Amino acid sequence: MATIRLGDKAPDFTADSSMGTINFYDYLGDGWGILFSHPADFTPVCTTELGTAAKFKDEFDKRNVKMLALSVDGASSHAEWIKDINEVQNTTVNFPIIADEDKKVSDLYDMIHPNADNNLTVRSVFIIAPDKTVKLIITYPASTGRNFYELLRVVDSLQLTAYHKVATPANWKKGENVVVSPAISTEDAKGIFSKGVEEVKPYLRMTPDPTA
Ligand code: BEZ
């Protein structure tokens, strides 16, 4: 069992999946990645999540984010389950699901929380930057399906703040005003952000989304 924190290098692994053997780093290439775990195959919430994830793949692709799911069942079980997901969700699961029967990857990423369940993974989400550092970790219980709009929203924030000296405020969505990084003086900010800087308070300066 490993504890992974923000800024750590994402552990690499090679594992079987619904699309054959995958080496994580090779799969990510030089793009971003989202790794998300599911408690088990043939479970209702996971079925809705994977169908939804498949429908969001184009949006993750646009953001250069490779999707990789994980469940603690085997590849042949995944293959049967994917047929159900495609049928009931009216979609095509178009990214790999790791077959983690021996829980090697689940352990590596601390996806099993024994006080929640000894055998099943919780709903972990890891977002990984092109330098392979972990930029975001979210953990949901098995009883709560994830919101994929929120996952896209945090990708937008992570990608914006990786390349611009800004942070994103509460409930921010791509295109809305952002916060100037506290590390920059207001005077310097006015030189950097050509769309203007509003000083609401000396520590709270807003500027339009520099990419909008
Ligand atoms: C589900 O995906 O529906 C689920 C899995 C494990 C426990 C509870 C719900």
PDB file of C-alpha atoms and ligand atoms in Angstrom:
ATOM      1  CA  MET A   1       0.000   0.000   0.000  1.00  0.00           C
ATOM      2  CA  ALA A   2       1.311   3.416  -0.935  1.00  0.00           C
ATOM      3  CA  THR A   3       0.115   6.862  -0.049  1.00  0.00           C
ATOM      4  CA  ILE A   4       0.115   9.144  -3.050  1.00  0.00           C
ATOM      5  CA  ARG A   5      -0.014  12.881  -2.564  1.00  0.00           C
ATOM      6  CA  LEU A   6      -0.336  15.817  -4.919  1.00  0.00           C
ATOM      7  CA  GLY A   7       2.952  16.540  -6.649  1.00  0.00           C
ATOM      8  CA  ASP A   8       4.197  12.928  -6.324  1.00  0.00           C
ATOM      9  CA  LYS A   9       5.219  11.003  -9.426  1.00  0.00           C
ATOM     10  CA  ALA A  10       2.361   8.725 -10.453  1.00  0.00           C
ATOM     11  CA  PRO A  11       3.591   5.137 -10.003  1.00  0.00           C
ATOM     12  CA  ASP A  12       4.089   3.352 -13.312  1.00  0.00           C
ATOM     13  CA  PHE A  13       2.713  -0.160 -13.833  1.00  0.00           C
ATOM     14  CA  THR A  14       2.046  -2.756 -16.474  1.00  0.00           C
ATOM     15  CA  ALA A  15      -1.302  -4.515 -16.251  1.00  0.00           C
ATOM     16  CA  ASP A  16      -3.820  -6.514 -18.243  1.00  0.00           C
ATOM     17  CA  SER A  17      -6.870  -4.599 -19.427  1.00  0.00           C
ATOM     18  CA  SER A  18      -9.977  -4.915 -21.573  1.00  0.00           C
ATOM     19  CA  MET A  19      -7.767  -3.803 -24.478  1.00  0.00           C
ATOM     20  CA  GLY A  20      -4.753  -6.010 -23.742  1.00  0.00           C
ATOM     21  CA  THR A  21      -1.595  -5.363 -21.765  1.00  0.00           C
ATOM     22  CA  ILE A  22      -1.002  -1.723 -20.933  1.00  0.00           C
ATOM     23  CA  ASN A  23       2.049   0.053 -19.626  1.00  0.00           C
ATOM     24  CA  PHE A  24       0.706   3.148 -17.912  1.00  0.00           C
ATOM     25  CA  TYR A  25       3.463   5.580 -18.890  1.00  0.00           C
ATOM     26  CA  ASP A  26       3.493   4.346 -22.505  1.00  0.00           C
ATOM     27  CA  TYR A  27      -0.280   4.678 -22.612  1.00  0.00           C
ATOM     28  CA  LEU A  28      -0.142   8.266 -21.318  1.00  0.00           C
ATOM     29  CA  GLY A  29       2.618   9.247 -23.733  1.00  0.00           C
ATOM     30  CA  ASP A  30       3.305  12.969 -23.330  1.00  0.00           C
ATOM     31  CA  GLY A  31      -0.305  13.899 -22.592  1.00  0.00           C
ATOM     32  CA  TRP A  32      -2.450  14.183 -19.494  1.00  0.00           C
ATOM     33  CA  GLY A  33      -4.182  11.196 -17.918  1.00  0.00           C
ATOM     34  CA  ILE A  34      -7.179  10.332 -15.766  1.00  0.00           C
ATOM     35  CA  LEU A  35      -7.114   7.055 -13.851  1.00  0.00           C
ATOM     36  CA  PHE A  36     -10.381   6.135 -12.131  1.00  0.00           C
ATOM     37  CA  SER A  37     -11.330   3.052 -10.190  1.00  0.00           C
ATOM     38  CA  HIS A  38     -14.630   1.175  -9.950  1.00  0.00           C
ATOM     39  CA  PRO A  39     -15.600  -1.148  -7.088  1.00  0.00           C
ATOM     40  CA  ALA A  40     -16.487  -4.148  -9.259  1.00  0.00           C
ATOM     41  CA  ASP A  41     -17.890  -5.345 -12.594  1.00  0.00           C
ATOM     42  CA  PHE A  42     -21.646  -5.796 -13.079  1.00  0.00           C
ATOM     43  CA  THR A  43     -22.530  -3.208 -10.443  1.00  0.00           C
ATOM     44  CA  PRO A  44     -25.201  -0.604 -11.148  1.00  0.00           C
ATOM     45  CA  VAL A  45     -23.518   2.717 -10.373  1.00  0.00           C
ATOM     46  CA  CYS A  46     -20.307   1.665 -12.140  1.00  0.00           C
ATOM     47  CA  THR A  47     -22.336   0.699 -15.201  1.00  0.00           C
ATOM     48  CA  THR A  48     -23.762   4.219 -15.401  1.00  0.00           C
ATOM     49  CA  GLU A  49     -20.350   5.785 -14.756  1.00  0.00           C
ATOM     50  CA  LEU A  50     -18.540   3.862 -17.489  1.00  0.00           C
ATOM     51  CA  GLY A  51     -21.278   4.554 -20.016  1.00  0.00           C
ATOM     52  CA  THR A  52     -21.133   8.232 -19.110  1.00  0.00           C
ATOM     53  CA  ALA A  53     -17.333   8.244 -19.257  1.00  0.00           C
ATOM     54  CA  ALA A  54     -17.495   6.794 -22.790  1.00  0.00           C
ATOM     55  CA  LYS A  55     -19.809   9.628 -23.847  1.00  0.00           C
ATOM     56  CA  PHE A  56     -17.330  12.162 -22.419  1.00  0.00           C
ATOM     57  CA  LYS A  57     -14.290  10.679 -24.206  1.00  0.00           C
ATOM     58  CA  ASP A  58     -14.380  13.259 -27.023  1.00  0.00           C
ATOM     59  CA  GLU A  59     -14.168  16.035 -24.438  1.00  0.00           C
ATOM     60  CA  PHE A  60     -11.231  14.380 -22.659  1.00  0.00           C
ATOM     61  CA  ASP A  61      -9.566  13.837 -26.069  1.00  0.00           C
ATOM     62  CA  LYS A  62      -9.942  17.547 -26.876  1.00  0.00           C
ATOM     63  CA  ARG A  63      -8.035  18.281 -23.677  1.00  0.00           C
ATOM     64  CA  ASN A  64      -5.350  15.677 -24.506  1.00  0.00           C
ATOM     65  CA  VAL A  65      -6.372  13.538 -21.506  1.00  0.00           C
ATOM     66  CA  LYS A  66      -6.083   9.750 -21.832  1.00  0.00           C
ATOM     67  CA  MET A  67      -8.767   7.835 -19.918  1.00  0.00           C
ATOM     68  CA  LEU A  68      -8.006   4.656 -17.997  1.00  0.00           C
ATOM     69  CA  ALA A  69     -10.521   2.900 -15.757  1.00  0.00           C
ATOM     70  CA  LEU A  70      -9.854   0.076 -13.288  1.00  0.00           C
ATOM     71  CA  SER A  71     -11.932  -2.636 -11.695  1.00  0.00           C
ATOM     72  CA  VAL A  72     -10.785  -5.568  -9.572  1.00  0.00           C
ATOM     73  CA  ASP A  73     -12.215  -8.205 -11.910  1.00  0.00           C
ATOM     74  CA  GLY A  74     -10.540  -9.993 -14.817  1.00  0.00           C
ATOM     75  CA  ALA A  75     -10.350  -9.051 -18.494  1.00  0.00           C
ATOM     76  CA  SER A  76     -12.910 -11.649 -19.607  1.00  0.00           C
ATOM     77  CA  SER A  77     -15.373 -10.350 -17.008  1.00  0.00           C
ATOM     78  CA  HIS A  78     -14.713  -6.791 -18.240  1.00  0.00           C
ATOM     79  CA  ALA A  79     -15.430  -7.926 -21.823  1.00  0.00           C
ATOM     80  CA  GLU A  80     -18.850  -9.331 -20.822  1.00  0.00           C
ATOM     81  CA  TRP A  81     -19.666  -6.302 -18.667  1.00  0.00           C
ATOM     82  CA  ILE A  82     -18.718  -3.863 -21.463  1.00  0.00           C
ATOM     83  CA  LYS A  83     -21.382  -5.519 -23.660  1.00  0.00           C
ATOM     84  CA  ASP A  84     -23.967  -4.694 -20.983  1.00  0.00           C
ATOM     85  CA  ILE A  85     -22.679  -1.146 -20.527  1.00  0.00           C
ATOM     86  CA  ASN A  86     -22.813  -0.493 -24.258  1.00  0.00           C
ATOM     87  CA  GLU A  87     -26.317  -1.908 -24.423  1.00  0.00           C
ATOM     88  CA  VAL A  88     -27.904  -0.163 -21.458  1.00  0.00           C
ATOM     89  CA  GLN A  89     -26.025   3.112 -21.812  1.00  0.00           C
ATOM     90  CA  ASN A  90     -26.354   3.192 -25.602  1.00  0.00           C
ATOM     91  CA  THR A  91     -22.662   3.842 -26.097  1.00  0.00           C
ATOM     92  CA  THR A  92     -19.340   2.174 -26.892  1.00  0.00           C
ATOM     93  CA  VAL A  93     -16.794   1.931 -24.111  1.00  0.00           C
ATOM     94  CA  ASN A  94     -13.829   3.254 -26.002  1.00  0.00           C
ATOM     95  CA  PHE A  95     -10.988   3.287 -23.451  1.00  0.00           C
ATOM     96  CA  PRO A  96      -9.339   0.468 -21.493  1.00  0.00           C
ATOM     97  CA  ILE A  97     -10.439  -0.889 -18.136  1.00  0.00           C
ATOM     98  CA  ILE A  98      -7.563  -2.379 -16.150  1.00  0.00           C
ATOM     99  CA  ALA A  99      -8.180  -5.951 -15.003  1.00  0.00           C
ATOM    100  CA  ASP A 100      -6.818  -5.757 -11.467  1.00  0.00           C
ATOM    101  CA  GLU A 101      -7.687  -9.198 -10.121  1.00  0.00           C
ATOM    102  CA  ASP A 102      -4.513  -9.376  -8.029  1.00  0.00           C
ATOM    103  CA  LYS A 103      -5.134  -5.789  -6.804  1.00  0.00           C
ATOM    104  CA  LYS A 104      -1.603  -4.808  -7.782  1.00  0.00           C
ATOM    105  CA  VAL A 105      -2.602  -1.420  -9.195  1.00  0.00           C
ATOM    106  CA  SER A 106      -5.283  -0.836  -6.550  1.00  0.00           C
ATOM    107  CA  ASP A 107      -2.649  -1.324  -3.855  1.00  0.00           C
ATOM    108  CA  LEU A 108      -0.121   0.840  -5.680  1.00  0.00           C
ATOM    109  CA  TYR A 109      -2.650   3.681  -5.771  1.00  0.00           C
ATOM    110  CA  ASP A 110      -4.224   2.991  -2.352  1.00  0.00           C
ATOM    111  CA  MET A 111      -7.629   2.468  -3.930  1.00  0.00           C
ATOM    112  CA  ILE A 112      -8.814  -0.061  -1.343  1.00  0.00           C
ATOM    113  CA  HIS A 113      -9.907   1.559   1.907  1.00  0.00           C
ATOM    114  CA  PRO A 114     -10.405  -1.357   4.298  1.00  0.00           C
ATOM    115  CA  ASN A 115     -12.727   0.525   6.642  1.00  0.00           C
ATOM    116  CA  ALA A 116     -15.039   1.113   3.668  1.00  0.00           C
ATOM    117  CA  ASP A 117     -14.620  -2.349   2.088  1.00  0.00           C
ATOM    118  CA  ASN A 118     -11.811  -4.885   2.373  1.00  0.00           C
ATOM    119  CA  ASN A 119     -12.002  -6.189  -1.174  1.00  0.00           C
ATOM    120  CA  LEU A 120     -13.461  -3.552  -3.451  1.00  0.00           C
ATOM    121  CA  THR A 121     -11.848  -0.335  -4.593  1.00  0.00           C
ATOM    122  CA  VAL A 122     -13.444   2.968  -3.715  1.00  0.00           C
ATOM    123  CA  ARG A 123     -14.118   5.434  -6.546  1.00  0.00           C
ATOM    124  CA  SER A 124     -10.675   7.025  -6.797  1.00  0.00           C
ATOM    125  CA  VAL A 125      -9.761   9.633  -9.383  1.00  0.00           C
ATOM    126  CA  PHE A 126      -6.176  10.616 -10.192  1.00  0.00           C
ATOM    127  CA  ILE A 127      -5.374  13.289 -12.763  1.00  0.00           C
ATOM    128  CA  ILE A 128      -1.823  13.145 -14.022  1.00  0.00           C
ATOM    129  CA  ALA A 129       0.110  15.864 -15.856  1.00  0.00           C
ATOM    130  CA  PRO A 130       2.424  15.284 -18.833  1.00  0.00           C
ATOM    131  CA  ASP A 131       5.444  15.238 -16.460  1.00  0.00           C
ATOM    132  CA  LYS A 132       3.694  12.278 -14.713  1.00  0.00           C
ATOM    133  CA  THR A 133       3.082  14.169 -11.484  1.00  0.00           C
ATOM    134  CA  VAL A 134      -0.247  13.725  -9.734  1.00  0.00           C
ATOM    135  CA  LYS A 135      -2.223  16.957  -9.960  1.00  0.00           C
ATOM    136  CA  LEU A 136      -5.545  15.950  -8.442  1.00  0.00           C
ATOM    137  CA  ILE A 137      -6.903  13.178  -6.238  1.00  0.00           C
ATOM    138  CA  ILE A 138     -10.599  12.752  -5.432  1.00  0.00           C
ATOM    139  CA  THR A 139     -12.141   9.846  -3.540  1.00  0.00           C
ATOM    140  CA  TYR A 140     -15.830   8.982  -3.624  1.00  0.00           C
ATOM    141  CA  PRO A 141     -17.543   6.128  -1.799  1.00  0.00           C
ATOM    142  CA  ALA A 142     -19.000   3.222  -3.771  1.00  0.00           C
ATOM    143  CA  SER A 143     -22.491   4.603  -3.191  1.00  0.00           C
ATOM    144  CA  THR A 144     -21.843   7.888  -5.031  1.00  0.00           C
ATOM    145  CA  GLY A 145     -21.375   8.007  -8.794  1.00  0.00           C
ATOM    146  CA  ARG A 146     -18.974  10.643 -10.086  1.00  0.00           C
ATOM    147  CA  ASN A 147     -19.936  13.814 -11.922  1.00  0.00           C
ATOM    148  CA  PHE A 148     -18.006  13.800 -15.209  1.00  0.00           C
ATOM    149  CA  TYR A 149     -18.797  17.462 -15.848  1.00  0.00           C
ATOM    150  CA  GLU A 150     -16.879  18.182 -12.645  1.00  0.00           C
ATOM    151  CA  LEU A 151     -13.962  16.039 -13.791  1.00  0.00           C
ATOM    152  CA  LEU A 152     -13.765  17.998 -17.056  1.00  0.00           C
ATOM    153  CA  ARG A 153     -14.042  21.239 -15.107  1.00  0.00           C
ATOM    154  CA  VAL A 154     -11.088  20.365 -12.876  1.00  0.00           C
ATOM    155  CA  VAL A 155      -9.059  19.327 -15.942  1.00  0.00           C
ATOM    156  CA  ASP A 156      -9.771  22.793 -17.392  1.00  0.00           C
ATOM    157  CA  SER A 157      -8.599  24.405 -14.164  1.00  0.00           C
ATOM    158  CA  LEU A 158      -5.482  22.224 -13.891  1.00  0.00           C
ATOM    159  CA  GLN A 159      -4.508  22.887 -17.499  1.00  0.00           C
ATOM    160  CA  LEU A 160      -5.116  26.637 -17.227  1.00  0.00           C
ATOM    161  CA  THR A 161      -3.209  27.041 -13.964  1.00  0.00           C
ATOM    162  CA  ALA A 162      -0.333  24.886 -15.228  1.00  0.00           C
ATOM    163  CA  TYR A 163       0.458  27.428 -17.945  1.00  0.00           C
ATOM    164  CA  HIS A 164      -0.786  30.780 -16.530  1.00  0.00           C
ATOM    165  CA  LYS A 165      -0.115  32.495 -13.197  1.00  0.00           C
ATOM    166  CA  VAL A 166      -3.732  32.253 -12.110  1.00  0.00           C
ATOM    167  CA  ALA A 167      -6.004  30.193  -9.868  1.00  0.00           C
ATOM    168  CA  THR A 168      -9.677  29.412 -10.398  1.00  0.00           C
ATOM    169  CA  PRO A 169     -12.353  30.537  -7.934  1.00  0.00           C
ATOM    170  CA  ALA A 170     -15.289  28.579  -6.512  1.00  0.00           C
ATOM    171  CA  ASN A 171     -17.586  27.051  -9.122  1.00  0.00           C
ATOM    172  CA  TRP A 172     -15.383  28.420 -11.924  1.00  0.00           C
ATOM    173  CA  LYS A 173     -16.056  27.252 -15.450  1.00  0.00           C
ATOM    174  CA  LYS A 174     -13.824  27.665 -18.491  1.00  0.00           C
ATOM    175  CA  GLY A 175     -14.159  31.194 -19.879  1.00  0.00           C
ATOM    176  CA  GLU A 176     -15.098  32.840 -16.572  1.00  0.00           C
ATOM    177  CA  ASN A 177     -12.891  35.304 -14.710  1.00  0.00           C
ATOM    178  CA  VAL A 178      -9.974  33.862 -12.762  1.00  0.00           C
ATOM    179  CA  VAL A 179      -7.940  34.892  -9.727  1.00  0.00           C
ATOM    180  CA  VAL A 180      -4.452  36.348 -10.160  1.00  0.00           C
ATOM    181  CA  SER A 181      -1.876  34.191  -8.385  1.00  0.00           C
ATOM    182  CA  PRO A 182      -1.164  35.568  -4.886  1.00  0.00           C
ATOM    183  CA  ALA A 183       2.565  35.359  -5.729  1.00  0.00           C
ATOM    184  CA  ILE A 184       2.235  38.268  -8.225  1.00  0.00           C
ATOM    185  CA  SER A 185       1.944  41.919  -7.201  1.00  0.00           C
ATOM    186  CA  THR A 186      -1.001  43.846  -8.635  1.00  0.00           C
ATOM    187  CA  GLU A 187       1.459  46.091 -10.498  1.00  0.00           C
ATOM    188  CA  ASP A 188       3.152  43.090 -12.131  1.00  0.00           C
ATOM    189  CA  ALA A 189      -0.250  41.500 -12.829  1.00  0.00           C
ATOM    190  CA  LYS A 190      -1.308  44.582 -14.821  1.00  0.00           C
ATOM    191  CA  GLY A 191       1.736  44.047 -17.046  1.00  0.00           C
ATOM    192  CA  ILE A 192       1.113  40.309 -17.454  1.00  0.00           C
ATOM    193  CA  PHE A 193      -2.664  40.206 -18.023  1.00  0.00           C
ATOM    194  CA  SER A 194      -3.457  42.363 -21.034  1.00  0.00           C
ATOM    195  CA  LYS A 195      -7.237  41.892 -20.587  1.00  0.00           C
ATOM    196  CA  GLY A 196      -7.119  43.875 -17.353  1.00  0.00           C
ATOM    197  CA  VAL A 197      -6.919  43.283 -13.613  1.00  0.00           C
ATOM    198  CA  GLU A 198      -9.566  44.262 -11.077  1.00  0.00           C
ATOM    199  CA  GLU A 199      -8.298  44.677  -7.509  1.00  0.00           C
ATOM    200  CA  VAL A 200     -11.289  43.656  -5.357  1.00  0.00           C
ATOM    201  CA  LYS A 201      -8.984  43.504  -2.314  1.00  0.00           C
ATOM    202  CA  PRO A 202      -5.194  43.708  -2.285  1.00  0.00           C
ATOM    203  CA  TYR A 203      -5.172  39.896  -1.960  1.00  0.00           C
ATOM    204  CA  LEU A 204      -8.077  39.235  -4.381  1.00  0.00           C
ATOM    205  CA  ARG A 205      -7.389  40.323  -7.932  1.00  0.00           C
ATOM    206  CA  MET A 206      -9.538  39.118 -10.831  1.00  0.00           C
ATOM    207  CA  THR A 207      -8.699  38.907 -14.514  1.00  0.00           C
ATOM    208  CA  PRO A 208     -10.509  37.433 -17.528  1.00  0.00           C
ATOM    209  CA  ASP A 209      -9.626  33.840 -18.431  1.00  0.00           C
ATOM    210  CA  PRO A 210      -6.411  34.406 -20.425  1.00  0.00           C
ATOM    211  CA  THR A 211      -7.328  31.576 -22.827  1.00  0.00           C
ATOM    212  CA  ALA A 212     -10.900  32.709 -23.564  1.00  0.00           C
TER     213      ALA A 212
HETATM  214  C1  BEZ B   1     -22.266   0.180  -7.790  1.00  0.00           C
HETATM  215  O1  BEZ B   1     -21.427   0.419  -8.664  1.00  0.00           O
HETATM  216  O2  BEZ B   1     -23.452   0.294  -8.014  1.00  0.00           O
HETATM  217  C2  BEZ B   1     -21.848  -0.223  -6.425  1.00  0.00           C
HETATM  218  C3  BEZ B   1     -20.703  -0.981  -6.240  1.00  0.00           C
HETATM  219  C4  BEZ B   1     -20.361  -1.376  -4.953  1.00  0.00           C
HETATM  220  C5  BEZ B   1     -21.142  -0.979  -3.871  1.00  0.00           C
HETATM  221  C6  BEZ B   1     -22.266  -0.181  -4.086  1.00  0.00           C
HETATM  222  C7  BEZ B   1     -22.623   0.201  -5.371  1.00  0.00           C
END
